[in-house]
Amino acid sequence: MGEARANGSVLIASNRGPVSFKRGDDGHLSATRGGGGVVSGLSAVADESDMLWVCAALGDGDRAAARAAPGGLLDPDVTGDSAAVRMLDIPPALFQRAYNAVANSTLWFVHHMLYDTPNRPSFGHGFAREWEAFRRYNEMFADALAGAARAAADGVTPDGARAPGAGGRPAARAFIQDYHLCLAPQMLAERAPGIPIAHFSHTPWAPPDYYRMLPSDIGREVLAGILGADHAGFLCRRWANAFVDCCAEFLDADVDQERGQVTHAGHVTSIGVHPLGVDSGRLQARAAERDVLSRMRALAEATAGMQLIVRVDRTELSKNIVRGLEAYRELLRSRPEWHGKVMHVAFAYPSRHDLPEYREYTAAVQRMALQIQDEFASPGWDPLLLEVNDDYARSLAACRLADVMLVNPIRDGMNLVAKEGPILSDRGCALVLSTEAGAADELGPHALMVNPFDISETARALHEALAMSAGERQRRGAALAAAAAAMPPTRWFRDQFDALDRLPVA
Ligand code: F6P
């Protein structure tokens, strides 16, 4: 058994952790790597010595693992990570309210502007109870982080105040992730005064005119929660500006644009833009492993002689998969010259199936795929390959073979696939990219940009991408890959670390 380290001086908190557990038929718990952009980014920096990662137990397997571990601190031999992992055993009903009802059905919908407003949202008595659960969930994280901060201070400052470590540095810094934990920074600041706190939003931020849909006290509580941090990070300038605009409008906070600071209730929060990119070496090494190579062979055989348009997404409302398929259908209708010469490989993996909207969306994706098959498939040609079961190695294989990547979200914090695709593509791929993805800032100059609601424009961009000369595609693909690798996770994290270290000592 390895020895778990509890005294992390770098404290990470996120809803989804780096590992998740399932109980097999034989009753044994087996561990797999957690998914999503937050985990991809942070796993690459988990080699930092002295890191403690606090996360929630998401399902029954996780809860069993957390209960079996002393204090929820998982055995590093099991997690396979060099960071110590503390999994919080949050009561299932409380977790459901906090994660499904508030984080995913409310905050996610607001920031991605997903509401069908004639019908939703409606905030009534039930929501007050859900919000209370969300507060409690954030408190559980704040308590765990405050306990770890005190442990890191090693008894030097029992009151939890900033404890100088080596070279006068604080004994611990906390890095709190995403909208699930938007209240935790303020709660942690109250529990462990003086500990440097960074919060990072992996989603877009809603502009004030959409954000005002939240009940006004709750809208203010979320903003004040994040402003409890010393540094608030965002994936692109547009989301950072929207956050600052909301602070000015709903909290009457003092905004210093030049310095990039927001002052509220006497506390200063610096605002940073940190566009998360890809560790290209690590990704390419993974994509050269045997399981990927065997899937490449199978896919290349099934698609011989055709150009591949590839997309890889969670089946997520904001990813706009149905309109992507409609655009492909319009391409095939308007440009019959592509019949028999192109295949759309669409991997749409299950996500958030506890929410009815997501189950319906998955069904809509499948219906549209069937329509395309019905209209165009012929004995010698399959126009579409849709897979809805998760297979990471198969996704990597498809990206390596891609001629065109289609990434057309309605709205997306960053969209790492837009960066991973060009890095992986063997021949260099063209990228059809939504203007509403955070990645548009960095990749826009080399991609074919589309309005995600404009199916005809997307169809025309797909045609342009397929018709592009090999030289032009290679040139663009190389530029995309370079931009995608410019801010690897270690640098992304280091910049936030440095932002905290630039703070005046309290
Ligand atoms: O990257 C944004 C994000 O919401 C992460 O916070 C999250 O882990 C990921 O997408 C996937 O969502 P979920 O954890 O709900 O499956």
Coordinates of C-alpha atoms and ligand atoms in Angstrom, one line a residue:
M1 CA 0.0 0.0 0.0
G2 CA 1.3 3.4 -0.9
E3 CA 1.3 6.2 1.7
A4 CA -1.3 8.9 1.0
R5 CA 0.0 12.5 1.5
A6 CA -2.5 14.8 3.2
N7 CA -0.4 17.9 3.6
G8 CA -0.6 19.2 0.0
S9 CA 0.7 22.7 -0.3
V10 CA -1.1 23.0 -3.7
L11 CA -4.7 22.4 -3.0
I12 CA -7.0 21.6 -6.0
A13 CA -10.8 21.4 -5.7
S14 CA -13.1 20.2 -8.5
N15 CA -16.4 18.4 -8.7
R16 CA -15.0 15.6 -10.9
G17 CA -11.8 14.2 -9.7
P18 CA -8.9 12.5 -11.6
V19 CA -10.3 9.0 -10.9
S20 CA -13.6 7.3 -10.7
F21 CA -14.6 3.9 -9.4
K22 CA -17.0 1.2 -10.6
R23 CA -18.0 -2.0 -8.7
G24 CA -17.6 -5.0 -11.0
D25 CA -19.7 -8.2 -10.9
D26 CA -17.2 -9.8 -8.6
G27 CA -17.8 -7.0 -6.1
H28 CA -14.3 -5.4 -6.7
L29 CA -13.9 -1.7 -7.2
S30 CA -11.9 -0.8 -10.3
A31 CA -10.5 2.7 -11.0
T32 CA -10.6 4.6 -14.3
R33 CA -9.4 8.1 -15.3
G34 CA -12.0 10.8 -14.8
G35 CA -13.1 12.7 -17.9
G36 CA -13.7 16.3 -19.0
G37 CA -11.7 19.4 -19.7
V38 CA -10.9 20.2 -16.0
V39 CA -9.4 16.7 -15.4
S40 CA -7.5 16.8 -18.7
G41 CA -5.9 20.1 -17.7
L42 CA -5.2 19.4 -14.1
S43 CA -4.0 15.8 -14.6
A44 CA -1.1 17.1 -16.5
V45 CA 0.1 19.2 -13.5
A46 CA -0.7 16.6 -10.9
D47 CA 3.0 15.6 -10.9
E48 CA 3.6 18.7 -8.7
S49 CA 5.0 17.5 -5.5
D50 CA 2.7 18.0 -2.5
M51 CA -0.6 18.3 -4.3
L52 CA -3.9 17.4 -2.7
W53 CA -6.9 17.1 -5.0
V54 CA -10.3 17.4 -3.3
C55 CA -13.2 16.1 -5.4
A56 CA -16.7 14.7 -5.0
A57 CA -17.7 11.1 -5.0
L58 CA -20.0 11.1 -8.1
G59 CA -21.6 7.6 -7.9
D60 CA -22.0 4.5 -5.8
G61 CA -18.5 3.2 -6.7
D62 CA -16.8 6.4 -5.7
R63 CA -18.8 6.6 -2.5
A64 CA -17.7 3.0 -1.6
A65 CA -14.1 3.9 -2.4
A66 CA -14.3 7.1 -0.3
R67 CA -15.8 5.3 2.6
A68 CA -13.2 2.6 2.5
A69 CA -10.3 5.2 2.6
P70 CA -9.3 6.8 5.9
G71 CA -10.7 10.3 5.9
G72 CA -11.6 9.9 2.2
L73 CA -7.9 10.1 1.3
L74 CA -7.5 7.5 -1.5
D75 CA -4.6 5.2 -1.7
P76 CA -2.1 6.5 -4.3
D77 CA -1.5 3.0 -5.5
V78 CA -5.1 2.9 -6.5
T79 CA -5.4 6.3 -8.1
G80 CA -2.2 6.0 -10.0
D81 CA -1.7 9.7 -9.6
S82 CA 1.1 11.4 -7.8
A83 CA -1.4 13.9 -6.3
A84 CA -3.1 12.8 -3.1
V85 CA -6.8 12.6 -3.7
R86 CA -9.5 13.3 -1.1
M87 CA -12.9 12.2 -2.3
L88 CA -15.8 13.7 -0.4
D89 CA -18.6 11.3 0.5
I90 CA -21.4 13.8 -0.1
P91 CA -24.9 12.4 0.7
P92 CA -26.5 11.3 -2.6
A93 CA -29.7 13.4 -2.3
L94 CA -27.6 16.5 -1.5
F95 CA -25.2 15.8 -4.4
Q96 CA -28.1 15.3 -6.8
R97 CA -29.6 18.7 -5.9
A98 CA -26.3 20.5 -6.0
Y99 CA -24.9 18.8 -9.2
N100 CA -27.9 18.1 -11.3
A101 CA -30.5 20.7 -10.3
V102 CA -28.2 23.7 -9.6
A103 CA -24.8 23.3 -11.3
N104 CA -25.9 21.5 -14.5
S105 CA -29.5 22.5 -14.9
T106 CA -29.1 26.1 -13.8
L107 CA -25.6 27.6 -13.8
W108 CA -24.5 25.6 -16.9
F109 CA -27.7 26.6 -18.8
V110 CA -27.2 30.3 -17.8
H111 CA -23.5 30.5 -18.9
H112 CA -24.1 28.5 -22.1
M113 CA -27.4 30.4 -22.7
L114 CA -29.3 27.2 -23.3
Y115 CA -32.7 28.0 -21.9
D116 CA -35.8 27.7 -24.0
T117 CA -37.0 30.9 -22.3
P118 CA -40.8 30.7 -23.0
N119 CA -40.8 27.6 -20.8
R120 CA -37.7 27.7 -18.6
P121 CA -36.3 28.6 -16.1
S122 CA -38.8 29.1 -13.4
F123 CA -37.5 29.6 -9.9
G124 CA -39.9 28.6 -7.1
H125 CA -40.0 27.1 -3.7
G126 CA -38.3 23.9 -4.8
F127 CA -35.3 25.9 -6.2
A128 CA -34.7 27.5 -2.7
R129 CA -34.2 23.9 -1.3
E130 CA -31.9 23.0 -4.2
W131 CA -29.9 26.2 -3.7
E132 CA -29.5 25.4 0.0
A133 CA -28.1 22.0 -1.0
F134 CA -25.7 23.7 -3.4
R135 CA -24.5 26.0 -0.6
R136 CA -23.9 22.9 1.7
Y137 CA -22.0 21.1 -1.1
N138 CA -19.7 24.2 -1.5
E139 CA -19.3 24.3 2.3
M140 CA -18.1 20.7 2.3
F141 CA -15.4 21.5 -0.1
A142 CA -14.4 24.7 1.8
D143 CA -14.2 22.7 5.0
A144 CA -12.0 20.1 3.4
L145 CA -9.7 22.7 1.9
A146 CA -9.5 24.7 5.1
G147 CA -8.5 21.5 7.0
A148 CA -5.8 20.8 4.4
A149 CA -4.6 24.4 4.6
R150 CA -4.2 24.1 8.4
A151 CA -2.4 20.8 8.0
A152 CA 0.0 22.3 5.5
A153 CA 0.7 25.2 7.9
D154 CA 2.0 22.4 10.1
G155 CA 0.9 23.9 13.3
V156 CA 2.9 27.1 12.7
T157 CA -0.3 29.2 12.6
P158 CA -3.1 27.2 14.3
D159 CA -5.6 29.9 13.4
G160 CA -5.1 29.1 9.8
A161 CA -3.6 32.5 8.8
R162 CA -1.1 32.6 6.0
A163 CA 1.8 30.6 7.2
P164 CA 5.2 31.4 5.6
G165 CA 6.7 28.3 4.0
A166 CA 10.1 28.1 2.4
G167 CA 11.3 31.6 1.4
G168 CA 8.5 33.4 3.1
R169 CA 5.9 31.8 0.7
P170 CA 2.5 30.8 1.9
A171 CA 2.2 27.2 3.2
A172 CA -0.7 26.4 0.9
R173 CA -2.5 27.8 -2.1
A174 CA -5.9 26.8 -3.2
F175 CA -7.0 26.4 -6.8
I176 CA -10.8 26.0 -7.0
Q177 CA -12.4 24.9 -10.3
D178 CA -15.5 25.8 -12.1
Y179 CA -19.1 26.8 -11.7
H180 CA -19.9 23.9 -9.3
L181 CA -17.6 25.5 -6.8
C182 CA -18.4 29.2 -7.4
L183 CA -19.3 29.8 -3.7
A184 CA -16.4 27.9 -2.2
P185 CA -13.7 30.7 -2.6
Q186 CA -15.6 33.1 -0.3
M187 CA -16.3 30.3 2.1
L188 CA -12.7 29.2 2.2
A189 CA -11.5 32.7 2.7
E190 CA -13.7 32.9 5.8
R191 CA -12.5 29.6 7.1
A192 CA -8.8 30.0 6.4
P193 CA -8.1 33.8 6.3
G194 CA -5.0 34.7 4.4
I195 CA -4.7 31.5 2.3
P196 CA -4.1 32.6 -1.4
I197 CA -7.1 31.4 -3.4
A198 CA -7.6 31.2 -7.2
H199 CA -10.8 30.3 -8.9
F200 CA -11.0 29.2 -12.5
S201 CA -14.1 29.1 -14.8
H202 CA -13.9 26.4 -17.4
T203 CA -17.2 27.5 -19.0
P204 CA -18.2 30.7 -20.7
W205 CA -19.6 33.5 -18.6
A206 CA -23.1 34.9 -19.4
P207 CA -23.4 38.5 -20.3
P208 CA -25.4 40.7 -17.8
D209 CA -28.6 40.6 -19.9
Y210 CA -28.8 36.8 -19.7
Y211 CA -27.3 36.5 -16.2
R212 CA -30.1 38.6 -14.8
M213 CA -32.4 35.7 -15.3
L214 CA -31.0 34.2 -12.0
P215 CA -32.9 35.3 -8.9
S216 CA -31.1 38.6 -8.0
D217 CA -29.9 37.5 -4.6
I218 CA -28.5 34.2 -6.0
G219 CA -26.9 36.0 -8.9
R220 CA -25.1 38.3 -6.4
E221 CA -24.1 35.4 -4.2
V222 CA -22.4 33.6 -7.1
L223 CA -20.4 36.7 -8.1
A224 CA -19.4 37.4 -4.5
G225 CA -18.5 33.8 -4.0
I226 CA -15.9 33.9 -6.8
L227 CA -14.7 37.4 -5.7
G228 CA -13.8 35.7 -2.4
A229 CA -10.8 34.5 -4.4
D230 CA -7.7 36.6 -4.9
H231 CA -7.5 35.6 -8.5
A232 CA -10.3 34.7 -10.9
G233 CA -9.3 33.0 -14.2
F234 CA -11.2 32.6 -17.5
L235 CA -10.4 30.8 -20.7
C236 CA -10.7 33.8 -23.0
R237 CA -11.1 37.6 -22.8
R238 CA -14.8 37.5 -23.8
W239 CA -15.8 35.4 -20.7
A240 CA -13.6 37.5 -18.4
N241 CA -15.2 40.7 -19.6
A242 CA -18.7 39.3 -19.2
F243 CA -17.8 38.3 -15.6
V244 CA -16.5 41.8 -14.8
D245 CA -19.5 43.4 -16.4
C246 CA -21.8 41.3 -14.2
C247 CA -19.8 42.3 -11.1
A248 CA -20.2 46.0 -12.0
E249 CA -23.9 45.7 -12.8
F250 CA -25.1 43.4 -10.0
L251 CA -22.7 44.1 -7.2
D252 CA -21.8 47.6 -8.0
A253 CA -18.2 46.4 -7.7
D254 CA -15.3 48.7 -8.5
V255 CA -13.7 47.7 -11.7
D256 CA -10.1 48.8 -12.6
Q257 CA -9.9 47.8 -16.3
E258 CA -6.3 48.8 -16.6
R259 CA -5.0 46.7 -13.7
G260 CA -7.5 43.9 -14.4
Q261 CA -8.9 44.1 -10.9
V262 CA -12.4 44.0 -9.3
T263 CA -12.9 45.4 -5.7
H264 CA -15.9 44.2 -3.7
A265 CA -16.5 44.6 0.0
G266 CA -13.0 45.8 0.5
H267 CA -11.4 42.8 -1.2
V268 CA -9.4 43.0 -4.4
T269 CA -9.6 40.1 -7.0
S270 CA -7.3 40.1 -10.0
I271 CA -8.9 38.9 -13.2
G272 CA -6.8 36.7 -15.5
V273 CA -7.2 35.2 -19.0
H274 CA -5.5 31.8 -19.2
P275 CA -6.3 29.9 -22.4
L276 CA -5.8 26.2 -21.6
G277 CA -4.0 24.3 -24.4
V278 CA -2.7 20.8 -25.0
D279 CA 0.5 19.0 -23.9
S280 CA 1.2 17.8 -27.5
G281 CA 4.0 15.4 -26.6
R282 CA 1.9 13.6 -24.0
L283 CA -1.1 13.5 -26.3
Q284 CA 0.9 12.2 -29.3
A285 CA 2.6 9.6 -27.2
R286 CA -0.8 8.3 -26.0
A287 CA -2.1 8.3 -29.6
A288 CA 0.9 6.1 -30.7
E289 CA -0.1 3.3 -28.3
R290 CA -1.2 -0.1 -29.5
D291 CA -4.9 0.2 -28.8
V292 CA -5.0 3.4 -30.9
L293 CA -3.0 1.9 -33.8
S294 CA -5.3 -1.1 -34.0
R295 CA -8.4 1.2 -34.1
M296 CA -6.7 3.3 -36.8
R297 CA -6.2 0.2 -38.9
A298 CA -9.9 -0.8 -38.6
L299 CA -11.2 2.7 -39.3
A300 CA -8.8 3.2 -42.3
E301 CA -10.0 0.0 -43.8
A302 CA -13.7 0.9 -43.3
T303 CA -13.2 4.4 -44.9
A304 CA -10.6 3.6 -47.6
G305 CA -10.5 6.2 -50.4
M306 CA -12.7 8.6 -48.5
Q307 CA -12.0 12.0 -46.8
L308 CA -13.0 12.0 -43.1
I309 CA -14.9 14.7 -41.4
V310 CA -14.5 14.0 -37.7
R311 CA -16.2 15.3 -34.5
V312 CA -15.7 14.0 -31.0
D313 CA -17.9 15.4 -28.2
R314 CA -19.9 14.6 -25.1
T315 CA -23.6 14.4 -26.1
E316 CA -24.0 17.9 -24.6
L317 CA -26.6 20.4 -25.6
S318 CA -24.1 23.1 -26.1
K319 CA -22.0 21.1 -28.5
N320 CA -24.6 21.5 -31.3
I321 CA -24.3 18.0 -32.7
V322 CA -27.7 18.0 -34.3
R323 CA -27.1 21.2 -36.3
G324 CA -23.7 19.7 -37.3
L325 CA -25.4 16.7 -38.8
E326 CA -27.9 18.9 -40.5
A327 CA -25.0 20.9 -42.1
Y328 CA -23.5 17.6 -43.3
R329 CA -26.9 16.6 -44.8
E330 CA -27.1 20.0 -46.5
L331 CA -23.6 19.5 -47.9
L332 CA -24.6 16.1 -49.3
R333 CA -27.8 17.6 -50.8
S334 CA -26.2 20.6 -52.3
R335 CA -22.9 19.0 -53.4
P336 CA -23.6 15.6 -54.8
E337 CA -20.0 15.4 -56.1
W338 CA -19.0 14.4 -52.5
H339 CA -21.2 11.3 -52.6
G340 CA -19.0 8.2 -52.1
K341 CA -16.0 10.4 -51.4
V342 CA -16.6 11.5 -47.8
M343 CA -17.6 10.0 -44.5
H344 CA -18.6 11.8 -41.4
V345 CA -17.3 10.1 -38.3
A346 CA -19.3 11.5 -35.3
F347 CA -18.4 10.3 -31.8
A348 CA -21.0 11.5 -29.3
Y349 CA -20.4 10.1 -25.9
P350 CA -22.9 9.8 -23.1
S351 CA -23.1 12.7 -20.7
R352 CA -25.4 13.8 -17.8
H353 CA -28.0 11.2 -18.6
D354 CA -29.8 12.0 -15.3
L355 CA -31.1 15.1 -17.0
P356 CA -34.1 14.5 -19.3
E357 CA -32.9 17.2 -21.8
Y358 CA -29.7 15.2 -22.3
R359 CA -31.5 11.9 -23.0
E360 CA -33.8 13.7 -25.4
Y361 CA -30.8 15.3 -27.1
T362 CA -29.1 12.0 -27.6
A363 CA -32.3 10.6 -29.2
A364 CA -32.4 13.7 -31.5
V365 CA -28.8 13.0 -32.6
Q366 CA -29.6 9.4 -33.3
R367 CA -32.8 10.4 -35.3
M368 CA -30.9 12.8 -37.5
A369 CA -28.2 10.3 -38.1
L370 CA -30.8 7.7 -39.3
Q371 CA -32.3 10.3 -41.6
I372 CA -28.9 10.9 -43.2
Q373 CA -28.4 7.1 -43.6
D374 CA -31.9 6.7 -45.1
E375 CA -31.4 9.5 -47.6
F376 CA -27.9 8.8 -48.8
A377 CA -26.5 5.4 -47.9
S378 CA -25.9 3.1 -50.9
P379 CA -24.5 -0.4 -51.2
G380 CA -21.0 0.9 -51.8
W381 CA -21.1 3.9 -49.4
D382 CA -21.8 4.6 -45.8
P383 CA -22.0 8.4 -45.4
L384 CA -22.0 8.5 -41.6
L385 CA -20.5 6.6 -38.7
L386 CA -22.2 7.6 -35.4
E387 CA -20.9 6.0 -32.2
V388 CA -22.5 6.8 -28.9
N389 CA -20.3 4.6 -26.7
D390 CA -17.2 6.1 -25.1
D391 CA -13.9 4.8 -26.5
Y392 CA -11.0 7.2 -25.9
A393 CA -8.5 5.2 -28.1
R394 CA -11.0 5.2 -31.0
S395 CA -11.4 9.0 -30.7
L396 CA -7.7 9.4 -30.9
A397 CA -7.6 7.1 -33.9
A398 CA -10.3 9.1 -35.7
C399 CA -8.4 12.4 -35.0
R400 CA -5.2 11.0 -36.4
L401 CA -7.1 10.1 -39.7
A402 CA -9.1 13.3 -39.9
D403 CA -9.0 15.5 -43.0
V404 CA -11.5 17.9 -41.5
M405 CA -12.5 18.5 -37.8
L406 CA -16.0 19.8 -37.2
V407 CA -16.3 21.8 -33.9
N408 CA -19.4 23.9 -33.9
P409 CA -20.6 24.5 -30.3
I410 CA -23.4 27.0 -29.6
R411 CA -21.1 28.3 -26.9
D412 CA -18.2 26.7 -25.2
G413 CA -15.6 27.8 -22.6
M414 CA -12.7 26.6 -24.7
N415 CA -13.4 23.3 -26.5
L416 CA -10.1 21.3 -26.2
V417 CA -11.1 19.0 -29.1
A418 CA -10.5 21.9 -31.5
K419 CA -6.9 21.9 -30.2
E420 CA -6.4 18.2 -29.9
G421 CA -7.6 17.4 -33.4
P422 CA -5.0 19.4 -35.3
I423 CA -2.2 18.2 -33.0
L424 CA -3.2 14.6 -33.7
S425 CA -4.1 14.7 -37.4
D426 CA -1.4 12.8 -39.3
R427 CA -1.8 14.6 -42.6
G428 CA -2.8 18.0 -41.1
C429 CA -6.5 18.8 -41.0
A430 CA -8.7 21.7 -41.8
L431 CA -10.8 22.9 -38.8
V432 CA -14.4 24.2 -39.1
L433 CA -14.9 26.1 -35.9
S434 CA -17.7 28.0 -34.2
T435 CA -17.1 31.6 -33.5
E436 CA -18.7 30.9 -30.1
A437 CA -16.0 28.5 -28.8
G438 CA -13.3 30.0 -26.5
A439 CA -10.7 28.4 -28.8
A440 CA -11.8 30.8 -31.6
D441 CA -9.5 33.5 -30.1
E442 CA -6.4 31.5 -30.7
L443 CA -7.4 29.3 -33.6
G444 CA -9.6 31.7 -35.6
P445 CA -6.9 33.0 -37.9
H446 CA -6.2 29.5 -39.3
A447 CA -9.7 27.9 -39.1
L448 CA -12.8 28.2 -41.2
M449 CA -15.1 30.1 -38.8
V450 CA -18.9 29.5 -38.7
N451 CA -21.9 30.9 -36.9
P452 CA -23.1 27.7 -35.2
F453 CA -26.7 28.5 -35.9
D454 CA -26.1 29.0 -39.6
I455 CA -26.4 25.5 -41.1
S456 CA -25.9 26.7 -44.7
E457 CA -22.7 28.5 -43.7
T458 CA -21.4 25.4 -41.9
A459 CA -22.2 23.3 -45.0
R460 CA -20.3 25.7 -47.2
A461 CA -17.3 25.6 -44.8
L462 CA -17.3 21.8 -44.9
H463 CA -17.2 22.0 -48.6
E464 CA -14.4 24.5 -48.6
A465 CA -12.5 22.3 -46.1
L466 CA -12.9 19.1 -48.2
A467 CA -12.0 20.9 -51.4
M468 CA -8.9 22.6 -49.9
S469 CA -5.6 21.6 -51.5
A470 CA -3.3 19.3 -49.5
G471 CA -0.7 22.0 -49.2
E472 CA -3.1 24.6 -47.9
R473 CA -4.5 22.1 -45.4
Q474 CA -1.1 21.1 -44.2
R475 CA -0.1 24.7 -43.8
R476 CA -3.2 25.6 -41.8
G477 CA -3.0 22.3 -39.8
A478 CA 0.5 23.1 -38.7
A479 CA -0.5 26.6 -37.7
L480 CA -3.4 25.3 -35.7
A481 CA -1.3 22.7 -34.0
A482 CA 1.3 25.3 -33.0
A483 CA -1.4 27.6 -31.6
A484 CA -3.0 24.6 -29.8
A485 CA 0.2 23.7 -28.1
A486 CA 1.2 27.2 -27.1
M487 CA -0.3 27.1 -23.6
P488 CA 0.2 23.6 -22.3
P489 CA -1.5 22.7 -19.0
T490 CA 1.7 23.2 -17.0
R491 CA 2.1 26.7 -18.3
W492 CA -1.7 27.4 -17.8
F493 CA -1.4 26.4 -14.2
R494 CA 2.0 28.1 -13.6
D495 CA 0.5 31.4 -14.7
Q496 CA -2.3 31.2 -12.1
F497 CA 0.2 30.1 -9.5
D498 CA 2.4 33.2 -10.4
A499 CA -0.7 35.4 -10.3
L500 CA -1.3 34.3 -6.7
D501 CA 2.4 34.9 -5.8
R502 CA 2.2 38.4 -7.1
L503 CA -0.4 39.3 -4.5
P504 CA 0.6 41.6 -1.7
V505 CA 1.0 39.5 1.5
A506 CA -2.0 40.0 3.7
Ligands
F6P1 O1 -15.1 21.6 -18.8 C1 -16.3 22.0 -18.3 C2 -16.9 20.8 -17.6 O2 -18.1 21.2 -17.0 C3 -16.1 20.3 -16.4 O3 -16.3 21.0 -15.3 C4 -16.7 18.9 -16.3 O4 -15.8 18.1 -15.6 C5 -16.8 18.6 -17.8 O5 -17.2 19.8 -18.4 C6 -17.8 17.4 -18.0 O6 -19.0 17.6 -17.3 P1 -19.4 16.6 -16.2 O7 -18.4 16.5 -15.2 O8 -20.7 17.1 -15.7 O9 -19.6 15.3 -16.9

